[in-house]
mmCIF file of C-alpha atoms and ligand atoms in Angstrom:
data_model
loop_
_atom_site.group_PDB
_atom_site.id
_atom_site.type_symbol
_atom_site.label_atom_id
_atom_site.label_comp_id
_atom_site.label_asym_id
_atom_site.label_seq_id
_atom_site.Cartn_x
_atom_site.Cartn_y
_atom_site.Cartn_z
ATOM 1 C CA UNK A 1 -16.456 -10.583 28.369
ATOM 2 C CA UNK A 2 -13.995 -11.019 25.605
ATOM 3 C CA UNK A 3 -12.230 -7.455 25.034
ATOM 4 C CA UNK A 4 -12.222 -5.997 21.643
ATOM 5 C CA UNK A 5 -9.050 -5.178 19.614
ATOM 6 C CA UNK A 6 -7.817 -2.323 17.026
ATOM 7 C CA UNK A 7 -5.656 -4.212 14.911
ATOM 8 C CA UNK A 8 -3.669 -3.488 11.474
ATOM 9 C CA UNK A 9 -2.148 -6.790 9.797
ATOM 10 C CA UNK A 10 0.295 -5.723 6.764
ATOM 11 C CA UNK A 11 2.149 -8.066 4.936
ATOM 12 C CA UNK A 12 2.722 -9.014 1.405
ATOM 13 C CA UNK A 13 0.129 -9.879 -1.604
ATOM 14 C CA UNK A 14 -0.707 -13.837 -0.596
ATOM 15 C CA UNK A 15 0.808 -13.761 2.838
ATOM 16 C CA UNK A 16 -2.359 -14.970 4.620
ATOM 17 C CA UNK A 17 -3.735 -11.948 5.317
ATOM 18 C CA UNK A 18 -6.994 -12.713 4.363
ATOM 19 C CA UNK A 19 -6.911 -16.479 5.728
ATOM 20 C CA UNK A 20 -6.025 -15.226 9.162
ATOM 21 C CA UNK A 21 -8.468 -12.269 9.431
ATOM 22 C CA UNK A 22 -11.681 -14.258 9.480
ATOM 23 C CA UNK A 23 -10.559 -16.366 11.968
ATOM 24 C CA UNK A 24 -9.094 -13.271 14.600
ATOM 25 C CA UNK A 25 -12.237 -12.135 13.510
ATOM 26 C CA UNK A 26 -13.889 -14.747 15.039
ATOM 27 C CA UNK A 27 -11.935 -14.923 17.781
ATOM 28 C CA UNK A 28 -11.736 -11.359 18.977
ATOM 29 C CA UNK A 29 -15.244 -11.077 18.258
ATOM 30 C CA UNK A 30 -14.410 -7.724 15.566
ATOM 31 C CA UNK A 31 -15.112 -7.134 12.475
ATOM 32 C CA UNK A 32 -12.351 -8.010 9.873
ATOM 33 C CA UNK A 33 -12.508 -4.809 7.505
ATOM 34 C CA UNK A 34 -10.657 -5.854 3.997
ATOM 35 C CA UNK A 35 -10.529 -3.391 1.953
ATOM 36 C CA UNK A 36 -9.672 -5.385 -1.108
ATOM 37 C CA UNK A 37 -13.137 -7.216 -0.198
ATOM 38 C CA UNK A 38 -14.925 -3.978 -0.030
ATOM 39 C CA UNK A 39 -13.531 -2.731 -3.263
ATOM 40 C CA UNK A 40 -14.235 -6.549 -5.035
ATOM 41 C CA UNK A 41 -17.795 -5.995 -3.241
ATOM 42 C CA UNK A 42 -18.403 -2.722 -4.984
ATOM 43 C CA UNK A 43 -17.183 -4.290 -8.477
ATOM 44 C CA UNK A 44 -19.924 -6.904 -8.408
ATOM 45 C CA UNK A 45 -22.388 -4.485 -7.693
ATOM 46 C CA UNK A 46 -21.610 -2.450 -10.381
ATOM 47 C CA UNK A 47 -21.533 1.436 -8.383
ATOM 48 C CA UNK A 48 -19.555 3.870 -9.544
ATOM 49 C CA UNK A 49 -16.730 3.013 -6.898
ATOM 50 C CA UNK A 50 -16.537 -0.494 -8.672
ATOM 51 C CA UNK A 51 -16.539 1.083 -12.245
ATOM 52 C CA UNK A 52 -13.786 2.813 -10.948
ATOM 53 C CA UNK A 53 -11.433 0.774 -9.443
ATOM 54 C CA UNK A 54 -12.134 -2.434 -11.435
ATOM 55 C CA UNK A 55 -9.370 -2.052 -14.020
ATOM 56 C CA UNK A 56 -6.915 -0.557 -11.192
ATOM 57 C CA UNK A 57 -7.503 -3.988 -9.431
ATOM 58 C CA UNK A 58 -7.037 -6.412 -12.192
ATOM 59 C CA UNK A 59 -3.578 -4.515 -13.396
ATOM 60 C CA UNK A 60 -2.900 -4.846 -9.971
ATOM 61 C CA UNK A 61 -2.448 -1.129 -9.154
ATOM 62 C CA UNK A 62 -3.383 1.280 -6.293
ATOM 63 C CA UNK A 63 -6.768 2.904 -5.451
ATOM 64 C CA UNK A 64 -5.959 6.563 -4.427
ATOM 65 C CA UNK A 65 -5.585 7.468 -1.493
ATOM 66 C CA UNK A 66 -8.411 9.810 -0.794
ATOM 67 C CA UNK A 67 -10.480 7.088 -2.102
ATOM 68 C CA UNK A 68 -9.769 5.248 0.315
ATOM 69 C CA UNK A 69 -9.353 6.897 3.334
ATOM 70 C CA UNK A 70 -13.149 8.066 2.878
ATOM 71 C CA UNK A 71 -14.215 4.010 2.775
ATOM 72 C CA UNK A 72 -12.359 2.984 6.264
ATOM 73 C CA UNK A 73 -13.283 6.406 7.549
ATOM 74 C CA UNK A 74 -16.608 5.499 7.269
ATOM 75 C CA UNK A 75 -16.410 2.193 7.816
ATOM 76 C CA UNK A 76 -14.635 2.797 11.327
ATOM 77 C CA UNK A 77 -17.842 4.926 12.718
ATOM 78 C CA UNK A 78 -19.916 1.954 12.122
ATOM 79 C CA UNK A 79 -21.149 0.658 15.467
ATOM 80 C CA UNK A 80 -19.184 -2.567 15.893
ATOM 81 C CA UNK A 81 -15.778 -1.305 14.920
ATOM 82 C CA UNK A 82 -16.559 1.674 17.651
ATOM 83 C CA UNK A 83 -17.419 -0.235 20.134
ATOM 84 C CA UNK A 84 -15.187 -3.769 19.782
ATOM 85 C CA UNK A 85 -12.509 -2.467 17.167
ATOM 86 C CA UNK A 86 -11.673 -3.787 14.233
ATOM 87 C CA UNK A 87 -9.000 -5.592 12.327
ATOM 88 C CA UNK A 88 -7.840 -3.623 9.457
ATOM 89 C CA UNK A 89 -6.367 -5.932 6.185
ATOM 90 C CA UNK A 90 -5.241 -4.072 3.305
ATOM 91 C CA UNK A 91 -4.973 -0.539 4.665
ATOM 92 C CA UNK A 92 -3.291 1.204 5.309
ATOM 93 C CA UNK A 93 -0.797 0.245 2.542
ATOM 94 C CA UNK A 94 0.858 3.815 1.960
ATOM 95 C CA UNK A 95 2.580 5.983 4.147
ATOM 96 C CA UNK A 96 -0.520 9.051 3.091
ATOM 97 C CA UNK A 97 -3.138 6.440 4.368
ATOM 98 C CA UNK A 98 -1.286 5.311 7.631
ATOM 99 C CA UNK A 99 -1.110 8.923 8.595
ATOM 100 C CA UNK A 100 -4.624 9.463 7.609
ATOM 101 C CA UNK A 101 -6.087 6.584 9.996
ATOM 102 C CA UNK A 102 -3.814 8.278 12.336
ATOM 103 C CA UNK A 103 -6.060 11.125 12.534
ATOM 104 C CA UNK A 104 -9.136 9.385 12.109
ATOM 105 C CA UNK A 105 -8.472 7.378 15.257
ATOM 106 C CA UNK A 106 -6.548 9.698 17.575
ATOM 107 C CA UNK A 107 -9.465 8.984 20.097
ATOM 108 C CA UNK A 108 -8.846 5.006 20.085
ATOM 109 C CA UNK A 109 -5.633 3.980 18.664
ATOM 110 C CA UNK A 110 -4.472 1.135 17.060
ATOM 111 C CA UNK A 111 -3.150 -1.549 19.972
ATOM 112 C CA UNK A 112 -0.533 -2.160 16.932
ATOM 113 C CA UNK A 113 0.353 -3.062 13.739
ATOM 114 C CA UNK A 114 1.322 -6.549 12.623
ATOM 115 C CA UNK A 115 3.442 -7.297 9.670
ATOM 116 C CA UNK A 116 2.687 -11.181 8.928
ATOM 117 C CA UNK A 117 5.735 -11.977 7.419
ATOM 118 C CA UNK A 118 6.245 -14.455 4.671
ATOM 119 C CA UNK A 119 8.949 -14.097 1.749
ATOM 120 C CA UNK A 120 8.359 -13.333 -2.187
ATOM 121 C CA UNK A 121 9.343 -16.661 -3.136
ATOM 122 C CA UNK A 122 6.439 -18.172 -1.114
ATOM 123 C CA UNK A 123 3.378 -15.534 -1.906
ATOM 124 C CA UNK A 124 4.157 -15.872 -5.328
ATOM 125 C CA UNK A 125 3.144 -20.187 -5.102
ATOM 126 C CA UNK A 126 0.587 -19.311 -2.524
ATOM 127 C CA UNK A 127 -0.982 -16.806 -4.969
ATOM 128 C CA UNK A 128 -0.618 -19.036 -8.168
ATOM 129 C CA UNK A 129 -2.624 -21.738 -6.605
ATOM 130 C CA UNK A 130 -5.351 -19.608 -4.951
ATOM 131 C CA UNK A 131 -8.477 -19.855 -5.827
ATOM 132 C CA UNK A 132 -11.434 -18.108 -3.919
ATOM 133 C CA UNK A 133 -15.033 -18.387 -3.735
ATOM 134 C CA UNK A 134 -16.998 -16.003 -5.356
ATOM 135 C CA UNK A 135 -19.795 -15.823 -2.905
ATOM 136 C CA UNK A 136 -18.679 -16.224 0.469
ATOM 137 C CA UNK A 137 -14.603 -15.301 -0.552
ATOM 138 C CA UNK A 138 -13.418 -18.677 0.954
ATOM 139 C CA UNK A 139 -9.826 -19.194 -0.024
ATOM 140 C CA UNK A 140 -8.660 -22.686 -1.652
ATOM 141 C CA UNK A 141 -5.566 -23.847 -3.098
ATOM 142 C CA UNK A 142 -5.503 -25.609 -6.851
ATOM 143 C CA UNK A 143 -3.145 -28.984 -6.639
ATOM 144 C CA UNK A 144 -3.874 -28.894 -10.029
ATOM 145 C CA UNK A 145 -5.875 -32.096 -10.080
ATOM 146 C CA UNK A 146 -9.013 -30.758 -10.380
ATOM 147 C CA UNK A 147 -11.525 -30.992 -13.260
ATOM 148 C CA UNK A 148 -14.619 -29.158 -13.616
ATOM 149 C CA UNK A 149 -16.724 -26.773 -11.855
ATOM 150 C CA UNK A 150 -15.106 -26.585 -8.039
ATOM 151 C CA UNK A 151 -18.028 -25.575 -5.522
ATOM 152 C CA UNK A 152 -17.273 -23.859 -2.107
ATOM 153 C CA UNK A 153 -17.258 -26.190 0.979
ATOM 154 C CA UNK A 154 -19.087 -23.649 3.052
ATOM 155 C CA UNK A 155 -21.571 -21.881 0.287
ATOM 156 C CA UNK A 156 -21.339 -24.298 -2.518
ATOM 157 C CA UNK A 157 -20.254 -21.222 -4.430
ATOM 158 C CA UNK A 158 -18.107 -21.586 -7.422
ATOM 159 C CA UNK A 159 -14.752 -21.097 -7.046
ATOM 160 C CA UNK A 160 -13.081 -19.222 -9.223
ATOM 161 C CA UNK A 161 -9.160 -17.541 -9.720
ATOM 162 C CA UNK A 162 -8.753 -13.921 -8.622
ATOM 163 C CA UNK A 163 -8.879 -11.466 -11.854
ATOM 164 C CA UNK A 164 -6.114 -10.162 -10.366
ATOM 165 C CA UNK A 165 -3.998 -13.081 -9.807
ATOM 166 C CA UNK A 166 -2.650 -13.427 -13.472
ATOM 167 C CA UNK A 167 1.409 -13.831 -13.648
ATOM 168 C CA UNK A 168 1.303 -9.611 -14.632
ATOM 169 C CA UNK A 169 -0.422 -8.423 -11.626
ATOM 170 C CA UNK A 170 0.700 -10.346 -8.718
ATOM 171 C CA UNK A 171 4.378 -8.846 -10.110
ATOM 172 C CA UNK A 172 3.270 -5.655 -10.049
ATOM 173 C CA UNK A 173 1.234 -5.786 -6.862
ATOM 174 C CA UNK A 174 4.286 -7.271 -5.209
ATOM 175 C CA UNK A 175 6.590 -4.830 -6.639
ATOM 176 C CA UNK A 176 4.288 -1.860 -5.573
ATOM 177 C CA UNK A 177 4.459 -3.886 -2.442
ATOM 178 C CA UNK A 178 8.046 -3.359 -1.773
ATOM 179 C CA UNK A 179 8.029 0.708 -2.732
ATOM 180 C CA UNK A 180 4.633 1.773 -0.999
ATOM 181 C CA UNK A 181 3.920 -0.504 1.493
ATOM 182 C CA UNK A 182 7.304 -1.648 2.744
ATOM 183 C CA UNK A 183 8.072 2.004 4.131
ATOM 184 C CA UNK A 184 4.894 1.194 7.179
ATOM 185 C CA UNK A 185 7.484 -0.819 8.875
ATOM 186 C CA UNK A 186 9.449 2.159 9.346
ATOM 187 C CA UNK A 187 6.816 4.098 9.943
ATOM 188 C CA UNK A 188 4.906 1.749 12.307
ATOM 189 C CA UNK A 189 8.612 0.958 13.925
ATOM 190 C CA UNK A 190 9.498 4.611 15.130
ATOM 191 C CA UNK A 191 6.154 5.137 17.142
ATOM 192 C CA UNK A 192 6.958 1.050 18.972
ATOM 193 C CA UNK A 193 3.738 0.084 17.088
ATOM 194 C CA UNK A 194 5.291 -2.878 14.819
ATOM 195 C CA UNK A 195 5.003 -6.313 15.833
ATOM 196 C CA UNK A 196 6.562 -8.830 13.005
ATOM 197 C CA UNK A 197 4.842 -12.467 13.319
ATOM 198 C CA UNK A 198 6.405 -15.480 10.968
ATOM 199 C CA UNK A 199 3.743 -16.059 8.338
ATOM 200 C CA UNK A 200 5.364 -19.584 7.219
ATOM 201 C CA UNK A 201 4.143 -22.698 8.138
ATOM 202 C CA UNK A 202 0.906 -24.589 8.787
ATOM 203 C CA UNK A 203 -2.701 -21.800 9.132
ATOM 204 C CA UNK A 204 -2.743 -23.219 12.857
ATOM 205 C CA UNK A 205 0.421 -22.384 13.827
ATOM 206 C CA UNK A 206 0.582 -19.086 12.138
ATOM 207 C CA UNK A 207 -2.807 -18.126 13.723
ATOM 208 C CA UNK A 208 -1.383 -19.013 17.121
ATOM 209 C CA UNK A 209 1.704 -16.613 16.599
ATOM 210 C CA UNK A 210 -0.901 -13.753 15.962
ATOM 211 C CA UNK A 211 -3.438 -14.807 18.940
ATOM 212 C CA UNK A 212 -0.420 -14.117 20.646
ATOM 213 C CA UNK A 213 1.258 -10.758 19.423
ATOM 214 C CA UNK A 214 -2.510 -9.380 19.728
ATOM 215 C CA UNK A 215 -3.342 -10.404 23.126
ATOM 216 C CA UNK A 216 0.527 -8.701 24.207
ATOM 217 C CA UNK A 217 0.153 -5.121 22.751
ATOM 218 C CA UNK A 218 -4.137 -4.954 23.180
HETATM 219 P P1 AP5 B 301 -6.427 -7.217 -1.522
HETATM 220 O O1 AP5 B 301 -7.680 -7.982 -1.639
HETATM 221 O O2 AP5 B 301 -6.046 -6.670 -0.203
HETATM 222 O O3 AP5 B 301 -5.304 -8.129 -2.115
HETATM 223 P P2 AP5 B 301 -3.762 -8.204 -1.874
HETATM 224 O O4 AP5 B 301 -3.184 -7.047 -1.180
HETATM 225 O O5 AP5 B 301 -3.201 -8.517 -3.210
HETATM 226 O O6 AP5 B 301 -3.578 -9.379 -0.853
HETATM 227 P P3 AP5 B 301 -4.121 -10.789 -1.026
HETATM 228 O O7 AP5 B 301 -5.571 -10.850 -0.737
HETATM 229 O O8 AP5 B 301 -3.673 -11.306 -2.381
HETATM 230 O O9 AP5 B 301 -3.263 -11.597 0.076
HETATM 231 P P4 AP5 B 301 -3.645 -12.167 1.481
HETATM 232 O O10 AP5 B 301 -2.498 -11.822 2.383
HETATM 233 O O11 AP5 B 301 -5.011 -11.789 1.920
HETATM 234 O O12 AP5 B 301 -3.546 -13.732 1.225
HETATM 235 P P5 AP5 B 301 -4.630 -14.909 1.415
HETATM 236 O O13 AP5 B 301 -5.065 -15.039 2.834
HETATM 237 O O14 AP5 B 301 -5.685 -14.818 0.366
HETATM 238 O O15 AP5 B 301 -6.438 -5.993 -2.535
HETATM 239 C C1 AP5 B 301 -6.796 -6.200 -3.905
HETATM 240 C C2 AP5 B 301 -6.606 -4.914 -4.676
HETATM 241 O O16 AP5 B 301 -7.517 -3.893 -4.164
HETATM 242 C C3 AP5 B 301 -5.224 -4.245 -4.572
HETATM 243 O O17 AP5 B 301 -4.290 -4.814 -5.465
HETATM 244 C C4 AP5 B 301 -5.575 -2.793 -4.916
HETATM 245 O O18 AP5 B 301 -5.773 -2.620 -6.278
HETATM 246 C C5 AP5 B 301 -6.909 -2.599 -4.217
HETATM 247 N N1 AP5 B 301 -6.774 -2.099 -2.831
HETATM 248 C C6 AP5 B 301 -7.128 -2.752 -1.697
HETATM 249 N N2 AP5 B 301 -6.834 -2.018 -0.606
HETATM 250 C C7 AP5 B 301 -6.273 -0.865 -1.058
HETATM 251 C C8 AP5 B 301 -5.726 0.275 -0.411
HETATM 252 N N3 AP5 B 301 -5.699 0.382 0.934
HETATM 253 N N4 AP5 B 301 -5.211 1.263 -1.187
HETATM 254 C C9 AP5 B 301 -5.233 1.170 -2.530
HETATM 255 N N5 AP5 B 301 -5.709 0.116 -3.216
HETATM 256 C C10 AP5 B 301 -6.237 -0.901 -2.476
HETATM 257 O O19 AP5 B 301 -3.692 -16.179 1.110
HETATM 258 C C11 AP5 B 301 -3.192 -16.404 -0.190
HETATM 259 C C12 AP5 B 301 -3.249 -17.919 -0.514
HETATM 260 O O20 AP5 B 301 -2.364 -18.608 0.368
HETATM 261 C C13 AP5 B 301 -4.634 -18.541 -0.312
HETATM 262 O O21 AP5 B 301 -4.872 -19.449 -1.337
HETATM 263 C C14 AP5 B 301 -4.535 -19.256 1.040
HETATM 264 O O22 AP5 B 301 -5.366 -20.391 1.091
HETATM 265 C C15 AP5 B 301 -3.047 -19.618 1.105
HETATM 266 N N6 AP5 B 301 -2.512 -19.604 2.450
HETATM 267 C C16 AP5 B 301 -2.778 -18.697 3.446
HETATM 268 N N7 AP5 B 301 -2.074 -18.998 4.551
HETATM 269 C C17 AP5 B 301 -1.318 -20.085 4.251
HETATM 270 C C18 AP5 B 301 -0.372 -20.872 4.992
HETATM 271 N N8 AP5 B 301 -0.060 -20.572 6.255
HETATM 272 N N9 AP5 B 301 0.217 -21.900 4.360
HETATM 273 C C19 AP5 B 301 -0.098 -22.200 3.068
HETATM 274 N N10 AP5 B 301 -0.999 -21.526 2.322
HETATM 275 C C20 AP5 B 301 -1.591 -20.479 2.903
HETATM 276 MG MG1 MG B 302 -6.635 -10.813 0.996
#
């Protein structure tokens, strides 16, 4: 049997995050738990949580804390993530929310915490020329020759820009970044839970450099 794994993966806006979730998804057989997917998933359905957090998202702000805390809480009693674990992307991404999925899983802990590291200069082309699908979230990138409607590969979905990947918001995202989500690594450093894996260079090779820090800490 293939064992499970409790994973976080930090790192900043446009690292690959995202990219390299749903394939250690895949891998590790867990679910990937985004919670920028969750929150985009409650925008298109219109609930009150998407109401909510809709214009936070596109300014590129923070959802508060408590917020959510009480969406992975939840979300981490579900069945799968109990039993095979989970890999968290997008939370926790203050030092409040790292200490509050402390306590919410002081029975299993996290194996560690992985800080995908790529540098500002490089998110900020990798986000400028993303484009997602709106469907199935598939991530592209725009070489800028393209004309017309783009449909997914996988869906045939249309694939759209981010509403939060304007000039204005991947700034601020970046810069909130550096003062809310930066201080994890100290955080995740003093308790030996940090691993730091080289986010540059080709998906393939990247995803090997994370097979590898998970299977060494799981
Ligand atoms: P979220 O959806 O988490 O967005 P984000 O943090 O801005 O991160 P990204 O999704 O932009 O980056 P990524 O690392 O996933 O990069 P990707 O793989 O797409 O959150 C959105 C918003 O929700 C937040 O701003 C906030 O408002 C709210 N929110 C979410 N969680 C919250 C929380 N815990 N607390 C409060 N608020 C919260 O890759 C980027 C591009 O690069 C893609 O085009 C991809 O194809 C390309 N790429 C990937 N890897 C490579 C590579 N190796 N080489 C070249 N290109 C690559
Ligand atoms: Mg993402």
């Amino acid at each position: 049997m293939i064992p499970g794994a409790r994973i976080v993966l930090l790192g900043r806006q446009g690292a690959g995050k995202g990219t390299q979730c749903v394939r250690l998804s895949r891998h590790f057989v867990v679910p990937h738990i985004s919670t920028g997917d969750m929150l985009r998933a409650a925008v298109r359905e219109g609930t009150e949580l998407g109401k909510m957090a809709k214009a936070i998202i596109d300014a590129g702000g923070l959802v508060g804390d408590d917020i959510m805390v009480g969406l992975v809480a939840e979300r981490l009693e579900a069945d799968d993530a109990r039993v095979r674990g989970y890999i968290l992307d997008g939370f926790p991404r203050t030092v409040a929310q790292a200490e509050a999925l402390d306590g919410i899983t002081q029975k299993r802990p996290i194996d560690a915490a992985i800080d995908l590291d790529v540098p500002r200069d490089l998110v900020l082309s990798r986000l400028s020329a993303r484009r997602v699908c709106r469907d199935c979230g598939a991530n592209y990138q725009a070489t800028g020759s393209e004309t017309g409607q783009w449909t997914c590969d996988n869906c045939g979905g249309d694939v759209v820009q981010r509403d939060d990947d304007t000039p204005e918001a991947i700034n601020r995202r970046l810069d909130l970044y550096e003062t809310q989500t930066q201080p994890l690594m100290d955080y995740y450093g003093a308790t030996n839970r940090l691993v730091r894996v080289d986010g540059v260079g080709a998906p393939d090779e990247v995803f090997a450099r994370l097979t590898v820090a998970v299977e060494q800490r799981r």
